[in-house]
Structure formats: C-alpha cells, structure tokens
CSV table of C-alpha atoms and ligand atoms in Angstrom, one decimal:
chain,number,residue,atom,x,y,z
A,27,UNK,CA,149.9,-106.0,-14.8
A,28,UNK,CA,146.8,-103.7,-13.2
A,29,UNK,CA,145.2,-104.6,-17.2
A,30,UNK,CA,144.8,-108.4,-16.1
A,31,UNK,CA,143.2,-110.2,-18.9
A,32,UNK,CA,142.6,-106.9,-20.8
A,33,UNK,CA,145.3,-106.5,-24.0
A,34,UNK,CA,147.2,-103.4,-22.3
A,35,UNK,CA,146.8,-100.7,-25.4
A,36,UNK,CA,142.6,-101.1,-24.1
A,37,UNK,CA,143.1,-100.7,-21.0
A,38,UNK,CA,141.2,-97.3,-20.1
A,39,UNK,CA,143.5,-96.0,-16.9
A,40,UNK,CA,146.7,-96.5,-19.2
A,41,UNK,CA,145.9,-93.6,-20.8
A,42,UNK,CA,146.9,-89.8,-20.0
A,43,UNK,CA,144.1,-86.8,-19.3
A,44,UNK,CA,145.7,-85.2,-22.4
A,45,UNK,CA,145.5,-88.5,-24.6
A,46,UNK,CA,141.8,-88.7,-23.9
A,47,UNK,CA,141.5,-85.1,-24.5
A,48,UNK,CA,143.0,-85.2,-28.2
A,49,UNK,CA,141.1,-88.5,-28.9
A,50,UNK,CA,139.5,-88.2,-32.1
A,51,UNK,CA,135.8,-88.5,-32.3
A,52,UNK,CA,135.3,-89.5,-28.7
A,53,UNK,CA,131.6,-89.4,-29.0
A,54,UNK,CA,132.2,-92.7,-30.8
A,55,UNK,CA,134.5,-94.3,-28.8
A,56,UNK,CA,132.6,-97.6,-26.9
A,57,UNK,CA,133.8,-97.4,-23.0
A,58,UNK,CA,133.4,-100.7,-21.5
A,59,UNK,CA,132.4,-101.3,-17.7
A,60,UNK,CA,133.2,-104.7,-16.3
A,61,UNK,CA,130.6,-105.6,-13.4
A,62,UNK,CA,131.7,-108.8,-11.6
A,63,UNK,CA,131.0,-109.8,-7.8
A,64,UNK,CA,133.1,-110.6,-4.9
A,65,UNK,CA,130.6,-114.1,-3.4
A,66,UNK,CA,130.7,-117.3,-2.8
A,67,UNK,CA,130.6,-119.9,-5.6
A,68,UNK,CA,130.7,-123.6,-4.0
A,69,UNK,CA,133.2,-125.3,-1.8
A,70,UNK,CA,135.7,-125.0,-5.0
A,71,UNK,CA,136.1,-121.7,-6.2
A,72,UNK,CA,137.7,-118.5,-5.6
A,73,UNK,CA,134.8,-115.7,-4.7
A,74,UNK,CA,136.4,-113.6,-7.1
A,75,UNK,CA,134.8,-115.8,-10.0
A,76,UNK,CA,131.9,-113.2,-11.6
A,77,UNK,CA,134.8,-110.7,-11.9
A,78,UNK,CA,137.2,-113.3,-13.1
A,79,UNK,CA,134.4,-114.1,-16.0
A,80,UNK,CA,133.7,-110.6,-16.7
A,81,UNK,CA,137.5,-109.9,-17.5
A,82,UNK,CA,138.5,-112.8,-18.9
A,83,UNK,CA,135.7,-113.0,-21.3
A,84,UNK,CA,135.9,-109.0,-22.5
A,85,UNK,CA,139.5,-109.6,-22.7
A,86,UNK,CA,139.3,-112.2,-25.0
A,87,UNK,CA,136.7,-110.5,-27.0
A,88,UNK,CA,139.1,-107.4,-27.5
A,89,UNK,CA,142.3,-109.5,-28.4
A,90,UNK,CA,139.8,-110.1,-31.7
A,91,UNK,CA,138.8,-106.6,-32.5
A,92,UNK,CA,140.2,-105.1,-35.8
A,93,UNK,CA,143.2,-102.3,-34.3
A,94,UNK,CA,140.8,-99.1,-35.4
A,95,UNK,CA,138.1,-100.0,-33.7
A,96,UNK,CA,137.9,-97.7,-30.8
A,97,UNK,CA,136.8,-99.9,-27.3
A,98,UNK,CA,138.6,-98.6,-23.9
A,99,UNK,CA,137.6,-101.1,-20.8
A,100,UNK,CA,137.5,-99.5,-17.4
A,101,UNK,CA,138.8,-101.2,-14.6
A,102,UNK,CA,135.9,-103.9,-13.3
A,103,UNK,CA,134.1,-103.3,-10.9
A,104,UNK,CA,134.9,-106.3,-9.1
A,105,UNK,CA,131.7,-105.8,-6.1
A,106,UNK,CA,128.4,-106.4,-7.0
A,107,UNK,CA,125.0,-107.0,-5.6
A,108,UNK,CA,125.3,-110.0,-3.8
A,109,UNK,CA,123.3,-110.1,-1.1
A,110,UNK,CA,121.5,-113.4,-1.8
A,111,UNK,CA,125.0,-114.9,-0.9
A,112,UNK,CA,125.3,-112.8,2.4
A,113,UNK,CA,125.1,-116.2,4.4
A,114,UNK,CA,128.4,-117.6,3.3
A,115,UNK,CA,131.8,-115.5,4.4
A,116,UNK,CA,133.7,-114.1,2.5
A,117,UNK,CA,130.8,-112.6,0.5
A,118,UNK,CA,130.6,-108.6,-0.2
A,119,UNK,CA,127.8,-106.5,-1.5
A,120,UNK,CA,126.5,-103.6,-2.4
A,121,UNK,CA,122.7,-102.8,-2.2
A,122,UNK,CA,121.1,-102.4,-5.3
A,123,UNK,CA,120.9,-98.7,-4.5
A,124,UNK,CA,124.4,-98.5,-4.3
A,125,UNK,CA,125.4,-100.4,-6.9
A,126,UNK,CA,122.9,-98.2,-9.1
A,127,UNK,CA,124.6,-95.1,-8.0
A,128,UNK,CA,127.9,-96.1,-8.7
A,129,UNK,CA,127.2,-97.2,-12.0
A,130,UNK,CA,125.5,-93.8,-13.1
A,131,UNK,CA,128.0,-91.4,-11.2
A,132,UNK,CA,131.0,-93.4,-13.6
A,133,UNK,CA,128.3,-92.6,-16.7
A,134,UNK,CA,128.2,-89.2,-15.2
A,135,UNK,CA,132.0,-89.1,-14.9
A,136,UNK,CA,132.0,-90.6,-18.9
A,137,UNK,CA,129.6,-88.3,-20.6
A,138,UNK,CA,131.4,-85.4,-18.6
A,139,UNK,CA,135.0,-86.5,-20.6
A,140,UNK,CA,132.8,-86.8,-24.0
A,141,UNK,CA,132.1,-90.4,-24.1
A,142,UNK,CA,128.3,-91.5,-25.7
A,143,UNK,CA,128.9,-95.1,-26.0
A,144,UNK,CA,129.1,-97.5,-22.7
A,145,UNK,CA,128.7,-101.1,-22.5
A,146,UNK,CA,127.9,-102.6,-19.0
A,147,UNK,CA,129.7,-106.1,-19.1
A,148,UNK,CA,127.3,-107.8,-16.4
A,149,UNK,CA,128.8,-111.5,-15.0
A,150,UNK,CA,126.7,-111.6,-12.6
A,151,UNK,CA,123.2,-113.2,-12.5
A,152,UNK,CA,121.9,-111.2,-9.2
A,153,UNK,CA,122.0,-108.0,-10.8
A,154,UNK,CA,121.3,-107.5,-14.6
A,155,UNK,CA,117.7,-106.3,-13.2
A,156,UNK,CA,119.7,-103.0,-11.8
A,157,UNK,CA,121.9,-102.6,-14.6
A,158,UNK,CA,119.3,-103.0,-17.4
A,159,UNK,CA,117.7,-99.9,-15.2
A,160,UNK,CA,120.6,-97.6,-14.8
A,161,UNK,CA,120.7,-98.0,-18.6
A,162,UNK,CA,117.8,-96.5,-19.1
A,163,UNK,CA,117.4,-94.0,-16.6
A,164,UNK,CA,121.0,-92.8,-18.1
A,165,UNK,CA,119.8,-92.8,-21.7
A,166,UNK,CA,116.5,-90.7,-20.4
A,167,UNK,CA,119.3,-88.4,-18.4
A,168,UNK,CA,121.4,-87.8,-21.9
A,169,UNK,CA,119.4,-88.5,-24.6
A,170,UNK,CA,122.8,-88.9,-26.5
A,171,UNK,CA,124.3,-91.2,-24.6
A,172,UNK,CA,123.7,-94.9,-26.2
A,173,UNK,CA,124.3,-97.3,-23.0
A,174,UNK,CA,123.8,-101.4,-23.3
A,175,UNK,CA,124.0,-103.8,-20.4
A,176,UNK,CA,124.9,-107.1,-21.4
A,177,UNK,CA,125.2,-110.2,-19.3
A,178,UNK,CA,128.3,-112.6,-20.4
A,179,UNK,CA,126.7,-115.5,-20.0
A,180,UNK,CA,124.4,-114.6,-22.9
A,181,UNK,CA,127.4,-114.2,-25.2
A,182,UNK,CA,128.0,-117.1,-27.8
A,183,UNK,CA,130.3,-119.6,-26.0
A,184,UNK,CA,131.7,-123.0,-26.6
A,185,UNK,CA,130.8,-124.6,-22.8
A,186,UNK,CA,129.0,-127.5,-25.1
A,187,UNK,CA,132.1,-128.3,-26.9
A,188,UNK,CA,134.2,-128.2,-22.9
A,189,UNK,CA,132.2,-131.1,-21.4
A,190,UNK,CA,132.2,-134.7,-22.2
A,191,UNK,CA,128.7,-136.5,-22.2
A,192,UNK,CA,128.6,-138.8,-18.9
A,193,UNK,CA,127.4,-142.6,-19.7
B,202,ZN,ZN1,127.3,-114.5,-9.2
C-alpha cells in the first residue's frame, strides 16, 4: 500500500529500471511530483494535511484519466517549506533553498531517465513562489524539458456544493 491514494499501475516506484527503459516515447510521458508539507493546521487536524491533499486530490484525478494516457506520480514529497509554522510542534521544514534544490536535483534525476514532461502538484500555500521558480530555472537548464507547477487548490473543486449555508 506505499501507492496510498495513487491507482497502483501509476504509481512511479512500481516500476522496474528495465520497464522504464523500454517505455515507449518517454519524452512524452507526464511525471508527476506531489509537494505537500508536514505543519500544523489547527487544534483538529493531522500535520500531514498538505500532503494528504496533494495525494488524494492527484489520485483522484488519475482514477479518471483514459488507460493510454501516460502519467507516472512520484512518491510526494511529503516536507515542505514551512517555516511560517515553525512556532507550533510538530512542524518540519525545509528552507526554500533546500526545497529548491531537491526539486531540481529529482528534475535532474528525470531528464537524466528521458523524461521532458513534469508537473509539480503544489498543496501547499507557503511555497508555490519557489516552485513556480524551479520551473523555470529548469526549463532555462533543458530547453526541452516542459515543467508546470500547479497549486491544488486552484483546481476546479466542488467545496461550494460540501457546505451548508449557516442562518
Ligand atoms: Zn500548508
């Protein structure tokens, strides 16, 4: 069950070296990279929420795709840049540096293997600054590599429909 929410056949680390290798037309195969956060959020919830989101929410969205569509999602990367929750326990973060440097090294890692589509699956609203950068500075790094960060909560989503109007 490492695949979570993720329908197990998309589920990137299932695969073998050797069944990446004989992918057909890697080049337009769409990678995409979960980016969650591990902070607080309220008295209520489970810190794990922004990764929870990001999962959940690309899962769902790949349960829909038509079976020859190509999309792979990579594990998520479940710590973000969190500092502005530093305060409360429990919180973890990277620095923007560091979150910036992971993120290219696993576009490294991907162009490297043949890949030239990623999406950056952002759930997390203290960051889509860094990841709307590392998208660019990795499209000016390989001018063939098509990279777009997207923040879930921009997604169409039916929240309206989930609440009941208070009187
Ligand atoms: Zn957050």
């Amino acid at each position: 069950m490492l695949h979570g929410f993720i329908p197990p056949h998309r589920y990137f680390p299932y695969l073998t070296w050797t069944e990446i290798q004989s992918m057909p037309e890697r080049e337009n195969v769409v990678i995409v990279q979960p980016v969650g956060a591990i902070e607080q959020h309220g008295p209520h919830l489970p810190i794990v929420v922004d990764s929870a989101i990001a999962m959940g929410v690309l899962g769902k969205a790949l349960e829909k795709l038509e079976a020859d569509v190509p999309v792979y999602a990579l594990p998520c990367l479940y710590y973000g840049k969190s500092n502005e929750h530093w305060h409360f326990p429990g919180t973890i973060t990277l620095s923007a540096q560091t979150l910036l440097l992971v993120l290219m090294e696993v576009a490294d890692s991907l162009y490297r293997s043949g890949f030239r589509k990623l999406i950056f699956m952002n759930a997390h609203g203290g960051q889509p600054q860094v990841i709307e950068i590392v998208a660019r500075d990795i499209h000016q790094k390989y001018e063939d590599f098509l990279v777009f960060p997207l923040f879930t909560w921009r997604v169409p989503n039916i929240a309206k429909e989930l609440l009941t109007q208070k009187n």
